[in-house]
Coordinates of C-alpha atoms in Angstrom, one line a residue:
R1152 CA -0.3 -73.8 37.4
G1153 CA 2.8 -72.9 35.4
A1154 CA 1.4 -69.3 34.9
E1155 CA 0.8 -69.0 38.6
S1156 CA 4.3 -70.1 39.4
A1157 CA 5.8 -67.6 36.9
E1158 CA 3.7 -64.8 38.4
S1159 CA 4.9 -65.8 41.8
V1160 CA 8.5 -65.7 40.8
K1161 CA 8.0 -62.3 39.0
G1162 CA 6.3 -60.9 42.2
V1163 CA 9.3 -62.0 44.3
L1164 CA 11.8 -60.5 41.8
D1165 CA 9.8 -57.3 41.7
E1166 CA 9.9 -57.1 45.5
V1167 CA 13.6 -57.7 45.6
Q1168 CA 14.2 -54.9 43.1
R1169 CA 11.9 -52.6 45.1
Q1170 CA 13.8 -53.3 48.3
E1171 CA 17.2 -52.8 46.6
R1172 CA 16.0 -49.5 45.2
E1173 CA 14.9 -48.3 48.6
Q1174 CA 18.2 -49.4 50.1
G1175 CA 20.0 -47.5 47.4
L1176 CA 17.9 -44.3 48.0
K1177 CA 18.5 -44.6 51.7
Q1178 CA 22.2 -45.0 51.2
V1179 CA 22.4 -41.8 49.2
S1180 CA 20.2 -39.8 51.7
D1181 CA 22.3 -41.1 54.7
T1182 CA 25.6 -40.3 52.9
I1183 CA 24.5 -36.8 52.1
A1184 CA 23.2 -36.3 55.7
A1185 CA 26.5 -37.5 57.1
V1186 CA 28.5 -35.1 54.9
L1187 CA 26.2 -32.2 56.0
R1188 CA 26.5 -33.2 59.7
Y1189 CA 30.3 -33.7 59.4
N1190 CA 30.6 -30.2 57.9
N1191 CA 28.2 -28.7 60.5
T1192 CA 25.8 -27.7 57.7
S1193 CA 22.0 -27.7 58.0
V1194 CA 19.9 -29.5 55.4
S1195 CA 18.7 -26.1 54.0
E1196 CA 22.3 -24.8 53.9
G1197 CA 23.3 -28.1 52.2
F1198 CA 20.8 -27.4 49.4
V1199 CA 22.4 -24.1 48.7
E1200 CA 25.9 -25.7 48.7
F1201 CA 24.8 -28.5 46.3
D1202 CA 23.2 -26.0 43.9
V1203 CA 26.4 -25.5 41.9
D1204 CA 24.9 -23.1 39.3
E1205 CA 23.0 -21.2 42.0
D1206 CA 19.6 -21.2 40.1
G1207 CA 17.6 -22.3 43.2
C1208 CA 17.1 -25.8 41.8
L1209 CA 19.2 -28.9 42.2
S1210 CA 19.7 -30.5 38.8
L1211 CA 21.3 -33.9 38.2
S1212 CA 24.4 -32.1 37.0
D1213 CA 24.5 -30.1 40.3
L1214 CA 24.2 -33.3 42.3
L1215 CA 26.9 -35.2 40.4
S1216 CA 29.3 -32.3 40.4
S1217 CA 28.8 -31.7 44.2
S1218 CA 29.2 -35.5 44.8
T1219 CA 32.5 -35.5 42.9
H1220 CA 33.7 -32.4 44.7
L1221 CA 32.8 -33.9 48.1
S1222 CA 34.2 -37.3 47.2
L1223 CA 31.0 -39.0 48.1
D1224 CA 31.4 -42.8 48.1
V1225 CA 28.2 -43.5 46.2
A1226 CA 27.8 -45.1 42.8
Q1227 CA 26.7 -42.7 40.1
V1228 CA 23.8 -44.9 39.2
L1229 CA 22.5 -44.5 42.8
L1230 CA 22.8 -40.7 42.6
I1231 CA 20.9 -40.7 39.3
A1232 CA 18.1 -42.9 40.8
W1233 CA 18.0 -40.8 44.0
H1234 CA 17.6 -37.5 42.0
A1235 CA 15.0 -39.1 39.7
H1236 CA 13.0 -40.3 42.7
Y1237 CA 12.8 -37.0 44.5
A1238 CA 13.0 -34.5 41.6
A1239 CA 10.0 -32.7 40.1
N1240 CA 9.6 -32.0 36.4
I1241 CA 10.0 -28.2 36.0
G1242 CA 9.9 -26.8 32.5
G1243 CA 10.6 -30.2 31.0
K1244 CA 13.7 -30.8 33.3
D1245 CA 13.9 -32.9 36.4
M1246 CA 14.9 -30.5 39.2
M1247 CA 14.9 -30.8 43.0
L1248 CA 13.5 -27.8 44.8
A1249 CA 14.4 -27.1 48.4
A1250 CA 11.2 -28.9 49.6
D1251 CA 12.2 -32.0 47.6
W1252 CA 15.7 -31.9 49.1
E1253 CA 14.2 -31.6 52.6
R1254 CA 11.8 -34.5 51.9
A1255 CA 14.7 -36.7 50.7
L1256 CA 16.8 -36.0 53.7
N1257 CA 14.0 -35.8 56.3
Q1258 CA 14.4 -39.4 57.5
A1259 CA 18.1 -39.8 56.7
D1260 CA 20.5 -41.2 59.3
G1261 CA 23.8 -39.6 58.8
D1262 CA 24.8 -40.1 62.5
S1263 CA 24.9 -43.9 62.1
L1264 CA 27.0 -43.6 59.0
L1265 CA 29.5 -41.3 60.8
M1266 CA 29.6 -43.6 63.9
S1267 CA 30.3 -46.6 61.5
V1268 CA 33.6 -44.9 60.7
G1269 CA 34.4 -43.9 64.2
I1270 CA 33.0 -40.4 64.4
R1271 CA 30.6 -39.7 67.2
P1272 CA 27.8 -37.1 66.7
G1273 CA 29.1 -33.8 67.8
Q1274 CA 32.7 -34.8 67.4
A1275 CA 32.6 -34.1 63.7
S1276 CA 33.1 -30.3 64.0
V1277 CA 36.1 -30.8 66.3
M1278 CA 37.6 -33.2 63.8
K1279 CA 37.0 -30.7 61.0
E1280 CA 38.7 -28.0 63.0
S1281 CA 41.6 -30.4 63.6
L1282 CA 41.9 -31.2 59.9
D1283 CA 41.8 -27.5 59.1
V1284 CA 44.7 -26.9 61.5
V1285 CA 46.7 -29.8 59.9
A1286 CA 45.9 -28.3 56.4
A1287 CA 47.1 -24.9 57.6
V1288 CA 50.4 -26.4 59.0
L1289 CA 51.0 -28.1 55.7
R1290 CA 50.4 -24.9 53.8
F1291 CA 52.6 -22.9 56.2
N1292 CA 55.4 -25.4 55.8
K1293 CA 54.9 -25.6 52.0
M1294 CA 54.4 -29.4 52.2
S1295 CA 52.5 -31.5 49.8
Y1296 CA 49.8 -33.9 51.2
E1297 CA 52.2 -36.8 50.6
E1298 CA 55.0 -35.1 52.5
G1299 CA 52.6 -34.3 55.3
F1300 CA 51.3 -37.8 55.4
A1301 CA 54.9 -39.1 55.6
A1302 CA 55.7 -36.7 58.4
F1303 CA 52.7 -37.8 60.5
D1304 CA 53.1 -41.5 59.8
V1305 CA 55.5 -41.9 62.7
D1306 CA 55.7 -45.7 62.6
G1307 CA 56.0 -45.8 58.8
D1308 CA 53.2 -48.4 58.3
G1309 CA 51.5 -46.4 55.6
K1310 CA 48.5 -45.6 57.8
L1311 CA 47.7 -42.7 60.1
S1312 CA 46.7 -44.0 63.5
L1313 CA 45.7 -42.2 66.7
E1314 CA 49.2 -43.1 68.1
D1315 CA 50.8 -41.4 65.1
M1316 CA 48.9 -38.2 65.7
L1317 CA 49.8 -38.0 69.4

């Protein structure tokens, strides 16, 4: 009876680990899909953008480098697990091909992630254009980001609100 109980507990723990792993993989896929959507980039164009060394394969190094560059808010361990889950072994190295990338992002829900931070689907490109204008204004006026933030923070609360921007 003790052996059955131990097996039952092990089965439950294994199931919890499996569910946590699936949630982590989904988080990475959803985050990447949201970044692509926000930047008005297709999944296939995203593969090219993430392929830092332009060798036609997405290595773990490419993924980690791109994630750092894009400031993805995803734990490195999740990125490593995501890459290992979807990558194929090519010449002794784990690499993602475009088809692996498409499969990984096929069911991703980037729109829900964008909406959770107040961005409606379709609004992202307008916001991106607005940010580009703000960045151009800062460059034109030779202002640092900190100076620009202070200039836009009209009420001085340390946060940029919609009211500050109007």
